Tab-separated table of C-alpha atoms and ligand atoms in Angstrom:
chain	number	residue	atom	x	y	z
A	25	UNK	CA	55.068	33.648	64.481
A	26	UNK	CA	52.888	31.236	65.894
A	27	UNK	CA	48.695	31.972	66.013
A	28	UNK	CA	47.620	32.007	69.418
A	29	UNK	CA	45.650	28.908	70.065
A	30	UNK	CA	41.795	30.288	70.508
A	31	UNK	CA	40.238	31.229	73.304
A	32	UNK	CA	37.812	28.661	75.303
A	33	UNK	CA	34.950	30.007	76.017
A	34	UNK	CA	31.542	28.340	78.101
A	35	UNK	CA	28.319	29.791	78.062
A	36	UNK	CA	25.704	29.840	81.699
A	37	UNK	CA	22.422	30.746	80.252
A	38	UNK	CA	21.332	29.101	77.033
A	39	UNK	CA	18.638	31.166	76.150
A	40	UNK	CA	17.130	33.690	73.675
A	41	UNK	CA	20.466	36.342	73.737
A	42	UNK	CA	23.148	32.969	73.459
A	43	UNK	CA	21.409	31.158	70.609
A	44	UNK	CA	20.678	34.542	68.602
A	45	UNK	CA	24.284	36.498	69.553
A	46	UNK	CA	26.641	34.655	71.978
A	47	UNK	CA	26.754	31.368	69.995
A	48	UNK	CA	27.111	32.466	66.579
A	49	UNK	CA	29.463	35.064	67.323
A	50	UNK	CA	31.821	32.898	69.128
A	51	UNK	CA	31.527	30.424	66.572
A	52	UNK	CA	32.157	33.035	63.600
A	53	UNK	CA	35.440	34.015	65.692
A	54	UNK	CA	38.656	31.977	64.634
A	55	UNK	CA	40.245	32.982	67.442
A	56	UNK	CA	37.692	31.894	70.248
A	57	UNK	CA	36.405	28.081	70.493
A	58	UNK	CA	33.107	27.357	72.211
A	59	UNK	CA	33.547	24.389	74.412
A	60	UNK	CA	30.256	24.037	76.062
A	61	UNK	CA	27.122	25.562	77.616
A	62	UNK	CA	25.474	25.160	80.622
A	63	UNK	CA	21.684	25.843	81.176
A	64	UNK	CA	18.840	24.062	83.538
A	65	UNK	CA	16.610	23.609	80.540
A	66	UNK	CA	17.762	24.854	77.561
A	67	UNK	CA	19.560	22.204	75.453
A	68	UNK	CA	19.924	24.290	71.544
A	69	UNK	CA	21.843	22.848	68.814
A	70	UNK	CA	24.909	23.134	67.829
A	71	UNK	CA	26.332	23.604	71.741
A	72	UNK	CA	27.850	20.545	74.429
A	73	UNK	CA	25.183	21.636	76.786
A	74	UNK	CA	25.191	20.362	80.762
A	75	UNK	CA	22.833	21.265	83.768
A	76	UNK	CA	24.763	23.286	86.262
A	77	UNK	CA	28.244	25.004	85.664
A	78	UNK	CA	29.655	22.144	87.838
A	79	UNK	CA	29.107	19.377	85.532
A	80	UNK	CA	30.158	21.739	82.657
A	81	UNK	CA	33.023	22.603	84.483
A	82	UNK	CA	34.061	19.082	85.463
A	83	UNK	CA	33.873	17.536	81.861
A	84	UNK	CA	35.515	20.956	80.369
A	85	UNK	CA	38.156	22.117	82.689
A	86	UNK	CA	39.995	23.584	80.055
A	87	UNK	CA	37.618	26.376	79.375
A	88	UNK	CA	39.272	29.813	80.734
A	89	UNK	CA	36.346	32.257	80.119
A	90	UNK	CA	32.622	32.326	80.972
A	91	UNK	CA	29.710	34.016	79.440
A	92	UNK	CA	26.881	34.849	81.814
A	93	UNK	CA	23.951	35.037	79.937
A	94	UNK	CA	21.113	34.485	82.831
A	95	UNK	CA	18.936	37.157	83.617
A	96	UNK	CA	20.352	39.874	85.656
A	97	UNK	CA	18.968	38.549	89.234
A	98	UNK	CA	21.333	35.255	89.866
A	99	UNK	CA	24.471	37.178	87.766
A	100	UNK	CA	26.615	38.444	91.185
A	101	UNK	CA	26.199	34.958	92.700
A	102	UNK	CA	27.178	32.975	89.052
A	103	UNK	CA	29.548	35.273	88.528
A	104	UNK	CA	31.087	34.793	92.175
A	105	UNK	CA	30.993	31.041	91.451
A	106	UNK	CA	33.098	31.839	88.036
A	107	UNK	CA	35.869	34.007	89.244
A	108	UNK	CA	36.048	31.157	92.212
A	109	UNK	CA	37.439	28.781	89.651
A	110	UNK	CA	39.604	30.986	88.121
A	111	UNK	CA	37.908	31.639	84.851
A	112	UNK	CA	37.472	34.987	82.827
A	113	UNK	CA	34.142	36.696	82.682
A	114	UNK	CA	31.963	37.951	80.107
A	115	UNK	CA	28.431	39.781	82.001
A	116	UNK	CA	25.348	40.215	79.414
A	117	UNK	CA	24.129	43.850	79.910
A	118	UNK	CA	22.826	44.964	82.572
A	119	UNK	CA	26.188	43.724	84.474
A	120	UNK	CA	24.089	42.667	87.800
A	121	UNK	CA	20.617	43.565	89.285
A	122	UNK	CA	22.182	46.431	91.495
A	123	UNK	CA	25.564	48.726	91.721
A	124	UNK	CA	26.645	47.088	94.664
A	125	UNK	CA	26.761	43.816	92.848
A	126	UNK	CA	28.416	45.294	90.143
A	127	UNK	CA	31.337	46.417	91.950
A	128	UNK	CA	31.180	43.034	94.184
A	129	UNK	CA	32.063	41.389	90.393
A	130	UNK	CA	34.768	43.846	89.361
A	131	UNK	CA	36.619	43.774	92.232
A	132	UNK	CA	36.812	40.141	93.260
A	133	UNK	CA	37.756	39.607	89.313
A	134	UNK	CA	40.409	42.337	89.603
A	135	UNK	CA	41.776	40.449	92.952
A	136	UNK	CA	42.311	37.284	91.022
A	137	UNK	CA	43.750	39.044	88.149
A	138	UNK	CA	41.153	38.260	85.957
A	139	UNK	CA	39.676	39.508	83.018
A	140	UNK	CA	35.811	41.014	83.515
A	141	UNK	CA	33.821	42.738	80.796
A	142	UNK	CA	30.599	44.178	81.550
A	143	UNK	CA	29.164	44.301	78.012
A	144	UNK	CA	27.338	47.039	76.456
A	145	UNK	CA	26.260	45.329	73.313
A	146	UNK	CA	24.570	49.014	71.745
A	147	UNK	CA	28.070	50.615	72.001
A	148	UNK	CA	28.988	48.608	69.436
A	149	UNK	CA	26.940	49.671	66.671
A	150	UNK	CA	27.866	51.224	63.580
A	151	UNK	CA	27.100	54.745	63.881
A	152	UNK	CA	27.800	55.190	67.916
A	153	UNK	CA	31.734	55.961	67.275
A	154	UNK	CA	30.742	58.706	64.671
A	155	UNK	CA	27.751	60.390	66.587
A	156	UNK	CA	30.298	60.925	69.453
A	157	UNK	CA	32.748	62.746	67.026
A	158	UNK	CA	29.961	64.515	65.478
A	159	UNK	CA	29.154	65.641	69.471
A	160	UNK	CA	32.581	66.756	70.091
A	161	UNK	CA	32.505	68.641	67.636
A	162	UNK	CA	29.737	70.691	68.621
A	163	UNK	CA	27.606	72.462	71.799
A	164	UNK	CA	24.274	70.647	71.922
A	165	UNK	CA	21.005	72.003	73.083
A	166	UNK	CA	18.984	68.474	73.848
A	167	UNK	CA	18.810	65.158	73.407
A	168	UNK	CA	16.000	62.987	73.529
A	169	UNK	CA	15.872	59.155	73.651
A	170	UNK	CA	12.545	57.465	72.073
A	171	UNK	CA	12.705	54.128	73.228
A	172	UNK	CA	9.577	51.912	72.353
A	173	UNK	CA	9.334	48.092	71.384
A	174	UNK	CA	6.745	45.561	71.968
A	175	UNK	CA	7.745	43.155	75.434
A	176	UNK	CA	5.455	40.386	73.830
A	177	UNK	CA	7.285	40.517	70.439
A	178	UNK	CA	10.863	40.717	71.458
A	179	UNK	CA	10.608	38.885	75.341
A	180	UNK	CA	8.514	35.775	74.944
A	181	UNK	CA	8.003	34.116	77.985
A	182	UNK	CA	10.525	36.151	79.652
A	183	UNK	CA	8.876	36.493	83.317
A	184	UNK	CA	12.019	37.470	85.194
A	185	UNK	CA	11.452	40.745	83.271
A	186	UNK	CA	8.963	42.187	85.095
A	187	UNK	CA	10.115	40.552	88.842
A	188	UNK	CA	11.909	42.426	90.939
A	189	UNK	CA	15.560	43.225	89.542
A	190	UNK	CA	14.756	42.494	85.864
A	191	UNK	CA	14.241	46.136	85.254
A	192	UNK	CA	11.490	46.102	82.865
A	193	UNK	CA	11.221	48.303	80.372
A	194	UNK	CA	15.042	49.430	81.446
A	195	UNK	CA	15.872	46.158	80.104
A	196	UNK	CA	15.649	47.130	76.575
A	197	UNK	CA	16.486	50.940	77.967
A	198	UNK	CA	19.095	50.382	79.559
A	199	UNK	CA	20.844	49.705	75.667
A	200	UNK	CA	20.078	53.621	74.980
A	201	UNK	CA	21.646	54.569	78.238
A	202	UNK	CA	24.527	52.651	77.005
A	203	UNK	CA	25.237	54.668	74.256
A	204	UNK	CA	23.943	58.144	75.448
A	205	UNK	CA	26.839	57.506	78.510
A	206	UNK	CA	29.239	57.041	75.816
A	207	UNK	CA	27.890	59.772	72.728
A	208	UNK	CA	28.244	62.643	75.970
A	209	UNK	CA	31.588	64.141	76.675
A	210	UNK	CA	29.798	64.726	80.689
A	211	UNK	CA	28.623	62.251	83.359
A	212	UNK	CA	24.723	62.340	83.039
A	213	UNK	CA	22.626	62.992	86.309
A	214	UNK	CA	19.088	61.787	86.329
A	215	UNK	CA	16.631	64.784	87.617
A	216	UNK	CA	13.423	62.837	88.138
A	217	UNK	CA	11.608	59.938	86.329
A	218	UNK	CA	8.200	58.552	85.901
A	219	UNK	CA	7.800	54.860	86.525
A	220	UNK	CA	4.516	53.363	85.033
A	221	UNK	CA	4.309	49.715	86.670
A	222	UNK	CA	1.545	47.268	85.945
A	223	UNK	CA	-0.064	46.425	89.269
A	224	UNK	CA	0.724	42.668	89.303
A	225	UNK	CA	4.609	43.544	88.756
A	226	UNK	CA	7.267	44.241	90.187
A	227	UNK	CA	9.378	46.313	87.430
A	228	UNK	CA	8.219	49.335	85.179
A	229	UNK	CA	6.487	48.778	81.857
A	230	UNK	CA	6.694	52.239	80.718
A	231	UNK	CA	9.088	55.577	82.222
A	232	UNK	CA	9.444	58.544	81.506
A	233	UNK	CA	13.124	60.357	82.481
A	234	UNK	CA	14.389	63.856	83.140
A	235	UNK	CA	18.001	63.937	83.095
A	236	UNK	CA	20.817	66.560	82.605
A	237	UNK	CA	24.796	67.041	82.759
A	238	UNK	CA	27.405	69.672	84.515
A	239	UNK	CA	26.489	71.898	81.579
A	240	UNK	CA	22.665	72.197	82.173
A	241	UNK	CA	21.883	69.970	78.934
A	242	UNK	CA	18.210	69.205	78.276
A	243	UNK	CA	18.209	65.428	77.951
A	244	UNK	CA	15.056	63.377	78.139
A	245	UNK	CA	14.188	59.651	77.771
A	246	UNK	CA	10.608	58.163	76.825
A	247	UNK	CA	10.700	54.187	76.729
A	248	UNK	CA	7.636	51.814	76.245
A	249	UNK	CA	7.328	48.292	76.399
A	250	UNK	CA	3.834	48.425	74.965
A	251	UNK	CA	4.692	49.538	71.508
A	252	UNK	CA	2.810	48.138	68.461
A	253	UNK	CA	3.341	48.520	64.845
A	254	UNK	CA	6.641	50.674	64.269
A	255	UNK	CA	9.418	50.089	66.710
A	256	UNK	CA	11.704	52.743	67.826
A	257	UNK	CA	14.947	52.942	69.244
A	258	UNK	CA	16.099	56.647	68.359
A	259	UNK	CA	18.266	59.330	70.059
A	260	UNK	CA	17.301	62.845	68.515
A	261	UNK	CA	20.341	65.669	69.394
A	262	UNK	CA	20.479	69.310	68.726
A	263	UNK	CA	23.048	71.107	68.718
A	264	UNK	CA	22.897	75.014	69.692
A	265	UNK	CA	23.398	75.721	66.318
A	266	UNK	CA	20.285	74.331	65.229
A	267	UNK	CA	21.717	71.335	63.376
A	268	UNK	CA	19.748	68.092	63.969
A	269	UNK	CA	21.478	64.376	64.673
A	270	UNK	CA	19.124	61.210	64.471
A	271	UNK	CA	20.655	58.243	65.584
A	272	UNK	CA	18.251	55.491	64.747
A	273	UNK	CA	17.465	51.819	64.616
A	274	UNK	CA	19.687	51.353	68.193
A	275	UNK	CA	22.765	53.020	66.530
A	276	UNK	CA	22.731	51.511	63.332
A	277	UNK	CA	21.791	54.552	61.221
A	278	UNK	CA	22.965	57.935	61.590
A	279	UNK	CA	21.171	60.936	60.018
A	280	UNK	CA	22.357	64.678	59.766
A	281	UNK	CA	20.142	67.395	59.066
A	282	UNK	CA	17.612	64.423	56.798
A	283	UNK	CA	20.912	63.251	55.104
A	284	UNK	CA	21.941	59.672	55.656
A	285	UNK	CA	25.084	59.606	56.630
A	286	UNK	CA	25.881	55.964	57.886
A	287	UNK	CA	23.266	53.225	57.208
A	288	UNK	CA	24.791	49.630	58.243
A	289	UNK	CA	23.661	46.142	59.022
A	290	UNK	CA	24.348	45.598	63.157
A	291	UNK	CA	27.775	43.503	64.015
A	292	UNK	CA	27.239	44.286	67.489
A	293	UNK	CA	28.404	40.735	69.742
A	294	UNK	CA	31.532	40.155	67.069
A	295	UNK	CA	33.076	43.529	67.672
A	296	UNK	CA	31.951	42.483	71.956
A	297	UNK	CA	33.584	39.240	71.820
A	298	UNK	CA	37.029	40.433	69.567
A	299	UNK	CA	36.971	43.111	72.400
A	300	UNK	CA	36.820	40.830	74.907
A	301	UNK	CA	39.372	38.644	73.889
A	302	UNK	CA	41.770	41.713	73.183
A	303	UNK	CA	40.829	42.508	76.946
A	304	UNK	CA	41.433	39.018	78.101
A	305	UNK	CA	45.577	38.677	75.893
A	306	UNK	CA	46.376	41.955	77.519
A	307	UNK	CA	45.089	41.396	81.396
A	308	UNK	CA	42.845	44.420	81.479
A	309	UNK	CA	39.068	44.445	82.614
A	310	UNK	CA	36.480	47.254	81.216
A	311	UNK	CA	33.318	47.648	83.836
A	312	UNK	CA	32.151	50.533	82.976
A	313	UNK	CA	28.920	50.951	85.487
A	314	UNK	CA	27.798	54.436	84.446
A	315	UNK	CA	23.788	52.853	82.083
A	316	UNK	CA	23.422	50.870	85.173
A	317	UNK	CA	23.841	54.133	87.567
A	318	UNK	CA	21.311	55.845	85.658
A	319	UNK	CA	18.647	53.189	86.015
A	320	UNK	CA	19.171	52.795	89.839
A	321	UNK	CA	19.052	56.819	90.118
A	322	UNK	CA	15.605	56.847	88.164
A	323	UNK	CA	14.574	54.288	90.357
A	324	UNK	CA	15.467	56.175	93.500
A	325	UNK	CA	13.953	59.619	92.658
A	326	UNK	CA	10.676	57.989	90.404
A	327	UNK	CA	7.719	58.638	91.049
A	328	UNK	CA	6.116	55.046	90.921
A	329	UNK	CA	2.414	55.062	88.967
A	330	UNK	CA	-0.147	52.677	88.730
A	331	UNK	CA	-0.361	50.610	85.205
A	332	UNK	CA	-3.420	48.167	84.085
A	333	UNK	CA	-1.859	44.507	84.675
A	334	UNK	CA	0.123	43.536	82.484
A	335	UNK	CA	-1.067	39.760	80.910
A	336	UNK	CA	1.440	38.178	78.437
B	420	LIG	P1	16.046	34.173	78.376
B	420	LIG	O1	15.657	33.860	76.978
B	420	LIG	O2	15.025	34.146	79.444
B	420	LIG	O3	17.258	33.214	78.747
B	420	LIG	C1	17.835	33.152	80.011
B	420	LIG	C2	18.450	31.781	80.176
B	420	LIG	O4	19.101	31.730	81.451
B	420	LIG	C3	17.414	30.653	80.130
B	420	LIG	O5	17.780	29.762	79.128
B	420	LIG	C4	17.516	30.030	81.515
B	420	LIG	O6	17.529	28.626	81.551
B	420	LIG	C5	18.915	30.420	81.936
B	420	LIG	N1	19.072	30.318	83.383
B	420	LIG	C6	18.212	30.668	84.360
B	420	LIG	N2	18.746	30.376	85.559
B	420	LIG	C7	19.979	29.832	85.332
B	420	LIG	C8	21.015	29.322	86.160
B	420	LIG	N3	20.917	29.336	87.492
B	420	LIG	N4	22.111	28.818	85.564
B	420	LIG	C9	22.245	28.800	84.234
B	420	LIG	N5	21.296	29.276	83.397
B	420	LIG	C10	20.176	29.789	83.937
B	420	LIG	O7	16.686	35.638	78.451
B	420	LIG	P2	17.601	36.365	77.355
B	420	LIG	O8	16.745	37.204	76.458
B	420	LIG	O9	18.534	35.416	76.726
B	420	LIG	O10	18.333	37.416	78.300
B	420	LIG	C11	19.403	37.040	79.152
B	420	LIG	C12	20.226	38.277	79.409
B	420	LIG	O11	20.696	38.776	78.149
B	420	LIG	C13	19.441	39.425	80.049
B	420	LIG	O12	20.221	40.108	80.984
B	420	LIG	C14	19.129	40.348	78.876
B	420	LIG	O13	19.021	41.706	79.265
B	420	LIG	C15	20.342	40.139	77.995
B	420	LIG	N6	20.100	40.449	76.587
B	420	LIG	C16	19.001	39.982	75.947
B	420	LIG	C17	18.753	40.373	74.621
B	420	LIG	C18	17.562	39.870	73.845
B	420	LIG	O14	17.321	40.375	72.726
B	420	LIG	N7	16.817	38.893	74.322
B	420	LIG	C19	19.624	41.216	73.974
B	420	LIG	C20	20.778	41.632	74.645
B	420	LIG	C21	20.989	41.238	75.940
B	420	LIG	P3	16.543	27.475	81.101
B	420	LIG	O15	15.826	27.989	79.875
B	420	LIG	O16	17.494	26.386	80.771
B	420	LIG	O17	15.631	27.207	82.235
């Protein structure tokens, strides 16, 4: 039989998260072909790269799916402007700046009959499959996300982070809540949250979040943007029977009671993009909103603190 000819994929957004992830992984993909990228400034190698989505849309009208690699704030109305034209689309996490644009996405994709993915890049990591059949297994006690990395390390220049809708330190948190909503067996319900936010921004720098499920589970979350030295991005679980799970390095490494169980270089944007073209051959969507849910909960029951101002 025949191979299906690949894919044709254009990029909107040509920054950090395409030229590290998106553009290698489509290229390292037989069965995708990168056509072009669109991007105000941004002009990397290696990528046909145009202004606006119109002109990239006029000189490639054969492209049939779109990555939306912006930040979060302009997504709903790029992403309205996508589905418009008829193309598939690919969201970078988080899928929109609220729930209600979220939703706006899905739906007007699912009423064209195309294909939308809101990706959850962290769900895709090596040891995330086995730490939910290790949970499954078991009834756990608590979990406990440590979150911390350093903003001016890993988001350079980056000022739509800390405007309104660009979520802050949620931005890198939001990755945890990605895999702790898919680890649990139960929905997770946010109790209260601390929201430290530097007093010349708009989004938190540092929180601090209560959370439990239908079964009373003890589940906390500590994430800082202000990290130096070490970096963390752990989830600690106990079970009740005193056994200890650390998932570790954003789900790369999995530890059982100190013994390494799964220790694995990150593959995390091929698996996204194989899954999205799986999603895309057999006319199913996945928009799964439930990381996104949590943030906007902690923001609605957080208690909002005072931070020193935060200076790049
Ligand atoms: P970034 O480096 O600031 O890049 C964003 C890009 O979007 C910039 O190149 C910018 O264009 C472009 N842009 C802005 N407005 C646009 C518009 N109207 N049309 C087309 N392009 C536009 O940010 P990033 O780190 O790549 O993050 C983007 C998204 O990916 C965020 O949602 C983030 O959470 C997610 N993500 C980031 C990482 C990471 O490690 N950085 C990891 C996973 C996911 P110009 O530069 O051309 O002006």
């Amino acid at each position: 039989m025949a191979e299906a000819t690949p894919l044709k994929i254009g990029l909107i957004g040509l920054g950090k998260i395409a030229v590290d992830q998106h553009i290698p992984s489509i290229k390292g993909n037989p069965a995708l072909e990168l056509v072009a990228g669109c991007s105000p400034h941004a002009r990397p190698e290696g990528v046909k790269a145009y202004p606006t989505f119109e002109a990239m849309i006029e000189a490639h009208p054969e492209i049939e799916a779109i990555a939306i690699c912006t930040p979060p704030q302009i997504r709903h109305k790029i992403a309205a402007q996508v589905i418009a034209t008829g193309r598939h689309v690919f969201l970078e996490k988080p899928p929109a700046a609220t729930l209600g644009e979220a939703e706006a996405i899905r739906d007007l994709a699912t009423s064209k009959g195309l294909t939308v993915l809101a990706s959850w890049h962290s769900r895709f990591a090596p040891a995330v499959e086995a730490t939910r059949e290790w949970i499954a297994a078991r009834k756990l006690k608590s979990v406990h996300i440590v979150w911390k990395e350093n903003v001016r390390q890993w988001h350079p220049g980056q000022k739509w982070i800390f405007e309104a809708g660009g979520m802050g330190v949620f931005d890198p948190g939001i990755n945890s809540l990605s895999i702790l909503t898919r680890i649990l067996p139960q929905k997770v319900i946010v109790k209260a949250a601390d929201l430290h936010i530097p007093v010349n921004c708009q989004a938190p720098i540092q929180a601090e979040l209560t959370m439990t499920d239908e079964t009373g589970l003890d589940i906390r979350a500590d994430y800082d943007f202000l990290q130096t030295g070490i970096q963390t991005w752990s989830i600690f679980i106990e079970s009740e029977a005193g056994e200890k799970l650390t998932l570790s390095m954003g789900g790369t490494e999995l530890e059982v009671d100190d013994k390494v169980l799964i220790k694995e270089k990150e593959a995390e944007y091929s698996g996204l993009y194989a899954h999205f073209e799986r999603l895309i051959r057999a006319g199913k969507s996945d928009a799964d909103f439930a990381p996104l849910r949590i943030v906007a909960d902690a923001m609605l029951v957080g208690h909002h603190i005072d931070a020193p101002e935060y200076i790049e």
